[in-house]
Amino acid sequence: MNIQDKFRESGQRVSAAPLPRKKGFLRRHPLLSLLAVALLLGGGGYYYYRTATADTANAVVVATATRGDVEDVVTALGSLTPLTSVDVGAQVSGQLKKLYVAIGDEVKKDQQLAEIDTAVAAAKVDADTAQLQNFQAQLLQKQSDMTLAQAQADRQTRLMKDNATSQDAYDVAQATFKSAQALVKSVEAQINQAQSTLKADQATLGYSKIYAPMTGTVTAIPAREGQTLNANQQAPLILTIADLSTMTVSTQVSEADVPKLRLGMDAYFTTLGDPNRRWTGKLRQILPTPTVVNNVVLYTALFDVANPNKLLMPQMSAQVFFVRGAAQNVV
């Protein structure tokens, strides 16, 4: 007797075990399902792109015809520098005792700008003056000795004509006179040398006061009051004066655009602070030596602009346009 017969005798109900279900195709192949979804999305996107492109290509562009000015220009970037500027240095060593100007001040030519301590230079002038006076006193003595020697030599000459003196006395008198003459010339030479030294030291003393070599604006003062300046090796820089009434625009033009430029052509630029204002000039010079930046060959082109109101300042950036051709009031 099997187990089912035993359950039937016992009056219990026996149910059959459920059969396993078969899985669907998509569950059994998930990669194929993802591929199908991707193909559907890609096809839809491609259809939308082709439709939008066709609509754009067939669209009509409508614009109103107007009149205006057109230009053929070569563009470049540049910066502003004063056309004329000078670095004022010191020709003597010493402590910078006083500065009489500040950055931005307007100065006139020959106006005193600064002063260096004059103690050492003044002492040298005093010593030279005393030495010169000493030589001048020696000259008076030597001239007196020469006058006496000349008188004795003349007397010996007269006595010699009358055979009233010896040859030895005559020779001694003549030699003494010539020696006195030589001593006078020696002292005169020393006086000339002392005078030259005095003039040089007086000039050095004068260099302790710094004067403006030109009229302009003080644009930089790297030195400070109390600073010790050493002029033995090179002239130390005290300040810079620039004439801001005319500014030079220095631009970097690529080698591909340089053949398009010609001297005298119109040029203009705008600044970052006032992009709506044009500053105009004419191309003055193209420097022959290029600058290479990251294997790009650039040539420096220069032109000048008037700056009467001092609105343009050094180192300002400029967007430069060199005008090759222009037409006004055209469609």
PDB file of N, CA, C and O in Angstrom, residues 89-128:
ATOM      1  N   GLY A  89      67.719 109.699 -10.879  1.00  0.00           N
ATOM      2  CA  GLY A  89      68.559 108.977  -9.937  1.00  0.00           C
ATOM      3  C   GLY A  89      69.454 109.911  -9.156  1.00  0.00           C
ATOM      4  O   GLY A  89      69.380 111.138  -9.268  1.00  0.00           O
ATOM      5  N   ALA A  90      70.327 109.317  -8.356  1.00  0.00           N
ATOM      6  CA  ALA A  90      71.271 110.069  -7.534  1.00  0.00           C
ATOM      7  C   ALA A  90      72.681 109.832  -8.041  1.00  0.00           C
ATOM      8  O   ALA A  90      73.063 108.704  -8.353  1.00  0.00           O
ATOM      9  N   GLN A  91      73.473 110.903  -8.131  1.00  0.00           N
ATOM     10  CA  GLN A  91      74.857 110.802  -8.561  1.00  0.00           C
ATOM     11  C   GLN A  91      75.837 110.756  -7.396  1.00  0.00           C
ATOM     12  O   GLN A  91      77.034 110.604  -7.611  1.00  0.00           O
ATOM     13  N   VAL A  92      75.321 110.913  -6.185  1.00  0.00           N
ATOM     14  CA  VAL A  92      76.174 110.865  -4.999  1.00  0.00           C
ATOM     15  C   VAL A  92      75.582 109.875  -4.007  1.00  0.00           C
ATOM     16  O   VAL A  92      74.381 109.585  -4.026  1.00  0.00           O
ATOM     17  N   SER A  93      76.430 109.351  -3.173  1.00  0.00           N
ATOM     18  CA  SER A  93      75.998 108.424  -2.128  1.00  0.00           C
ATOM     19  C   SER A  93      75.668 109.205  -0.861  1.00  0.00           C
ATOM     20  O   SER A  93      76.237 110.269  -0.596  1.00  0.00           O
ATOM     21  N   GLY A  94      74.760 108.652  -0.104  1.00  0.00           N
ATOM     22  CA  GLY A  94      74.387 109.296   1.147  1.00  0.00           C
ATOM     23  C   GLY A  94      72.955 108.979   1.523  1.00  0.00           C
ATOM     24  O   GLY A  94      72.239 108.259   0.808  1.00  0.00           O
ATOM     25  N   GLN A  95      72.541 109.505   2.634  1.00  0.00           N
ATOM     26  CA  GLN A  95      71.177 109.284   3.116  1.00  0.00           C
ATOM     27  C   GLN A  95      70.216 110.256   2.443  1.00  0.00           C
ATOM     28  O   GLN A  95      70.496 111.451   2.321  1.00  0.00           O
ATOM     29  N   LEU A  96      69.089 109.717   1.965  1.00  0.00           N
ATOM     30  CA  LEU A  96      68.057 110.554   1.365  1.00  0.00           C
ATOM     31  C   LEU A  96      67.388 111.353   2.484  1.00  0.00           C
ATOM     32  O   LEU A  96      66.570 110.828   3.244  1.00  0.00           O
ATOM     33  N   LYS A  97      67.761 112.612   2.561  1.00  0.00           N
ATOM     34  CA  LYS A  97      67.345 113.442   3.689  1.00  0.00           C
ATOM     35  C   LYS A  97      65.901 113.920   3.573  1.00  0.00           C
ATOM     36  O   LYS A  97      65.156 113.920   4.553  1.00  0.00           O
ATOM     37  N   LYS A  98      65.485 114.309   2.358  1.00  0.00           N
ATOM     38  CA  LYS A  98      64.157 114.892   2.207  1.00  0.00           C
ATOM     39  C   LYS A  98      63.615 114.652   0.810  1.00  0.00           C
ATOM     40  O   LYS A  98      64.335 114.739  -0.173  1.00  0.00           O
ATOM     41  N   LEU A  99      62.319 114.317   0.741  1.00  0.00           N
ATOM     42  CA  LEU A  99      61.583 114.234  -0.513  1.00  0.00           C
ATOM     43  C   LEU A  99      60.537 115.347  -0.518  1.00  0.00           C
ATOM     44  O   LEU A  99      59.749 115.467   0.422  1.00  0.00           O
ATOM     45  N   TYR A 100      60.525 116.144  -1.578  1.00  0.00           N
ATOM     46  CA  TYR A 100      59.634 117.293  -1.628  1.00  0.00           C
ATOM     47  C   TYR A 100      58.395 117.049  -2.487  1.00  0.00           C
ATOM     48  O   TYR A 100      57.562 117.953  -2.616  1.00  0.00           O
ATOM     49  N   VAL A 101      58.257 115.864  -3.084  1.00  0.00           N
ATOM     50  CA  VAL A 101      57.119 115.574  -3.959  1.00  0.00           C
ATOM     51  C   VAL A 101      56.526 114.235  -3.578  1.00  0.00           C
ATOM     52  O   VAL A 101      57.139 113.433  -2.854  1.00  0.00           O
ATOM     53  N   ALA A 102      55.311 113.982  -4.087  1.00  0.00           N
ATOM     54  CA  ALA A 102      54.626 112.708  -3.891  1.00  0.00           C
ATOM     55  C   ALA A 102      54.142 112.209  -5.245  1.00  0.00           C
ATOM     56  O   ALA A 102      54.110 112.955  -6.236  1.00  0.00           O
ATOM     57  N   ILE A 103      53.748 110.947  -5.294  1.00  0.00           N
ATOM     58  CA  ILE A 103      53.257 110.364  -6.544  1.00  0.00           C
ATOM     59  C   ILE A 103      52.003 111.114  -6.989  1.00  0.00           C
ATOM     60  O   ILE A 103      51.086 111.353  -6.205  1.00  0.00           O
ATOM     61  N   GLY A 104      51.985 111.486  -8.257  1.00  0.00           N
ATOM     62  CA  GLY A 104      50.855 112.221  -8.815  1.00  0.00           C
ATOM     63  C   GLY A 104      51.058 113.719  -8.865  1.00  0.00           C
ATOM     64  O   GLY A 104      50.255 114.420  -9.500  1.00  0.00           O
ATOM     65  N   ASP A 105      52.110 114.222  -8.230  1.00  0.00           N
ATOM     66  CA  ASP A 105      52.355 115.662  -8.244  1.00  0.00           C
ATOM     67  C   ASP A 105      52.824 116.119  -9.622  1.00  0.00           C
ATOM     68  O   ASP A 105      53.587 115.419 -10.299  1.00  0.00           O
ATOM     69  N   GLU A 106      52.380 117.313 -10.016  1.00  0.00           N
ATOM     70  CA  GLU A 106      52.862 117.950 -11.236  1.00  0.00           C
ATOM     71  C   GLU A 106      54.098 118.775 -10.887  1.00  0.00           C
ATOM     72  O   GLU A 106      54.065 119.575  -9.946  1.00  0.00           O
ATOM     73  N   VAL A 107      55.184 118.582 -11.621  1.00  0.00           N
ATOM     74  CA  VAL A 107      56.423 119.295 -11.338  1.00  0.00           C
ATOM     75  C   VAL A 107      56.872 120.041 -12.590  1.00  0.00           C
ATOM     76  O   VAL A 107      56.542 119.665 -13.715  1.00  0.00           O
ATOM     77  N   LYS A 108      57.618 121.116 -12.354  1.00  0.00           N
ATOM     78  CA  LYS A 108      58.182 121.907 -13.430  1.00  0.00           C
ATOM     79  C   LYS A 108      59.674 121.593 -13.570  1.00  0.00           C
ATOM     80  O   LYS A 108      60.317 121.112 -12.631  1.00  0.00           O
ATOM     81  N   LYS A 109      60.210 121.863 -14.742  1.00  0.00           N
ATOM     82  CA  LYS A 109      61.635 121.650 -14.968  1.00  0.00           C
ATOM     83  C   LYS A 109      62.455 122.499 -14.003  1.00  0.00           C
ATOM     84  O   LYS A 109      62.122 123.659 -13.740  1.00  0.00           O
ATOM     85  N   ASP A 110      63.517 121.911 -13.462  1.00  0.00           N
ATOM     86  CA  ASP A 110      64.445 122.541 -12.519  1.00  0.00           C
ATOM     87  C   ASP A 110      63.840 122.736 -11.130  1.00  0.00           C
ATOM     88  O   ASP A 110      64.446 123.387 -10.276  1.00  0.00           O
ATOM     89  N   GLN A 111      62.674 122.172 -10.876  1.00  0.00           N
ATOM     90  CA  GLN A 111      62.109 122.214  -9.526  1.00  0.00           C
ATOM     91  C   GLN A 111      62.828 121.201  -8.644  1.00  0.00           C
ATOM     92  O   GLN A 111      63.113 120.080  -9.065  1.00  0.00           O
ATOM     93  N   GLN A 112      63.139 121.584  -7.387  1.00  0.00           N
ATOM     94  CA  GLN A 112      63.835 120.668  -6.497  1.00  0.00           C
ATOM     95  C   GLN A 112      62.893 119.549  -6.062  1.00  0.00           C
ATOM     96  O   GLN A 112      61.770 119.787  -5.625  1.00  0.00           O
ATOM     97  N   LEU A 113      63.376 118.324  -6.194  1.00  0.00           N
ATOM     98  CA  LEU A 113      62.573 117.150  -5.892  1.00  0.00           C
ATOM     99  C   LEU A 113      62.971 116.487  -4.583  1.00  0.00           C
ATOM    100  O   LEU A 113      62.116 115.993  -3.843  1.00  0.00           O
ATOM    101  N   ALA A 114      64.276 116.438  -4.312  1.00  0.00           N
ATOM    102  CA  ALA A 114      64.761 115.725  -3.133  1.00  0.00           C
ATOM    103  C   ALA A 114      66.111 116.292  -2.736  1.00  0.00           C
ATOM    104  O   ALA A 114      66.721 117.088  -3.469  1.00  0.00           O
ATOM    105  N   GLU A 115      66.577 115.867  -1.566  1.00  0.00           N
ATOM    106  CA  GLU A 115      67.876 116.324  -1.069  1.00  0.00           C
ATOM    107  C   GLU A 115      68.558 115.179  -0.328  1.00  0.00           C
ATOM    108  O   GLU A 115      67.924 114.470   0.461  1.00  0.00           O
ATOM    109  N   ILE A 116      69.840 115.014  -0.611  1.00  0.00           N
ATOM    110  CA  ILE A 116      70.656 113.995   0.044  1.00  0.00           C
ATOM    111  C   ILE A 116      71.548 114.670   1.070  1.00  0.00           C
ATOM    112  O   ILE A 116      71.961 115.821   0.898  1.00  0.00           O
ATOM    113  N   ASP A 117      71.832 113.965   2.157  1.00  0.00           N
ATOM    114  CA  ASP A 117      72.668 114.525   3.226  1.00  0.00           C
ATOM    115  C   ASP A 117      73.993 115.030   2.642  1.00  0.00           C
ATOM    116  O   ASP A 117      74.695 114.311   1.925  1.00  0.00           O
ATOM    117  N   THR A 118      74.352 116.282   2.982  1.00  0.00           N
ATOM    118  CA  THR A 118      75.503 116.945   2.376  1.00  0.00           C
ATOM    119  C   THR A 118      76.714 117.029   3.298  1.00  0.00           C
ATOM    120  O   THR A 118      77.683 117.718   2.970  1.00  0.00           O
ATOM    121  N   ALA A 119      76.691 116.369   4.435  1.00  0.00           N
ATOM    122  CA  ALA A 119      77.774 116.539   5.409  1.00  0.00           C
ATOM    123  C   ALA A 119      79.129 116.141   4.815  1.00  0.00           C
ATOM    124  O   ALA A 119      80.111 116.888   4.915  1.00  0.00           O
ATOM    125  N   VAL A 120      79.198 114.967   4.210  1.00  0.00           N
ATOM    126  CA  VAL A 120      80.469 114.477   3.672  1.00  0.00           C
ATOM    127  C   VAL A 120      80.921 115.342   2.505  1.00  0.00           C
ATOM    128  O   VAL A 120      82.092 115.747   2.406  1.00  0.00           O
ATOM    129  N   ALA A 121      80.017 115.637   1.581  1.00  0.00           N
ATOM    130  CA  ALA A 121      80.373 116.443   0.413  1.00  0.00           C
ATOM    131  C   ALA A 121      80.804 117.848   0.820  1.00  0.00           C
ATOM    132  O   ALA A 121      81.758 118.401   0.261  1.00  0.00           O
ATOM    133  N   ALA A 122      80.128 118.429   1.789  1.00  0.00           N
ATOM    134  CA  ALA A 122      80.505 119.776   2.245  1.00  0.00           C
ATOM    135  C   ALA A 122      81.874 119.766   2.904  1.00  0.00           C
ATOM    136  O   ALA A 122      82.670 120.711   2.741  1.00  0.00           O
ATOM    137  N   ALA A 123      82.190 118.709   3.647  1.00  0.00           N
ATOM    138  CA  ALA A 123      83.507 118.609   4.276  1.00  0.00           C
ATOM    139  C   ALA A 123      84.612 118.526   3.225  1.00  0.00           C
ATOM    140  O   ALA A 123      85.692 119.122   3.388  1.00  0.00           O
ATOM    141  N   LYS A 124      84.369 117.804   2.143  1.00  0.00           N
ATOM    142  CA  LYS A 124      85.365 117.722   1.073  1.00  0.00           C
ATOM    143  C   LYS A 124      85.582 119.081   0.420  1.00  0.00           C
ATOM    144  O   LYS A 124      86.720 119.456   0.098  1.00  0.00           O
ATOM    145  N   VAL A 125      84.529 119.832   0.239  1.00  0.00           N
ATOM    146  CA  VAL A 125      84.662 121.166  -0.351  1.00  0.00           C
ATOM    147  C   VAL A 125      85.480 122.073   0.573  1.00  0.00           C
ATOM    148  O   VAL A 125      86.348 122.827   0.103  1.00  0.00           O
ATOM    149  N   ASP A 126      85.228 121.993   1.865  1.00  0.00           N
ATOM    150  CA  ASP A 126      85.996 122.807   2.813  1.00  0.00           C
ATOM    151  C   ASP A 126      87.477 122.428   2.784  1.00  0.00           C
ATOM    152  O   ASP A 126      88.359 123.304   2.809  1.00  0.00           O
ATOM    153  N   ALA A 127      87.756 121.131   2.724  1.00  0.00           N
ATOM    154  CA  ALA A 127      89.147 120.688   2.676  1.00  0.00           C
ATOM    155  C   ALA A 127      89.823 121.137   1.387  1.00  0.00           C
ATOM    156  O   ALA A 127      90.996 121.571   1.401  1.00  0.00           O
ATOM    157  N   ASP A 128      89.133 121.048   0.283  1.00  0.00           N
ATOM    158  CA  ASP A 128      89.701 121.495  -0.994  1.00  0.00           C
ATOM    159  C   ASP A 128      89.972 123.001  -0.975  1.00  0.00           C
ATOM    160  O   ASP A 128      90.989 123.463  -1.511  1.00  0.00           O
TER     161      ASP A 128
END
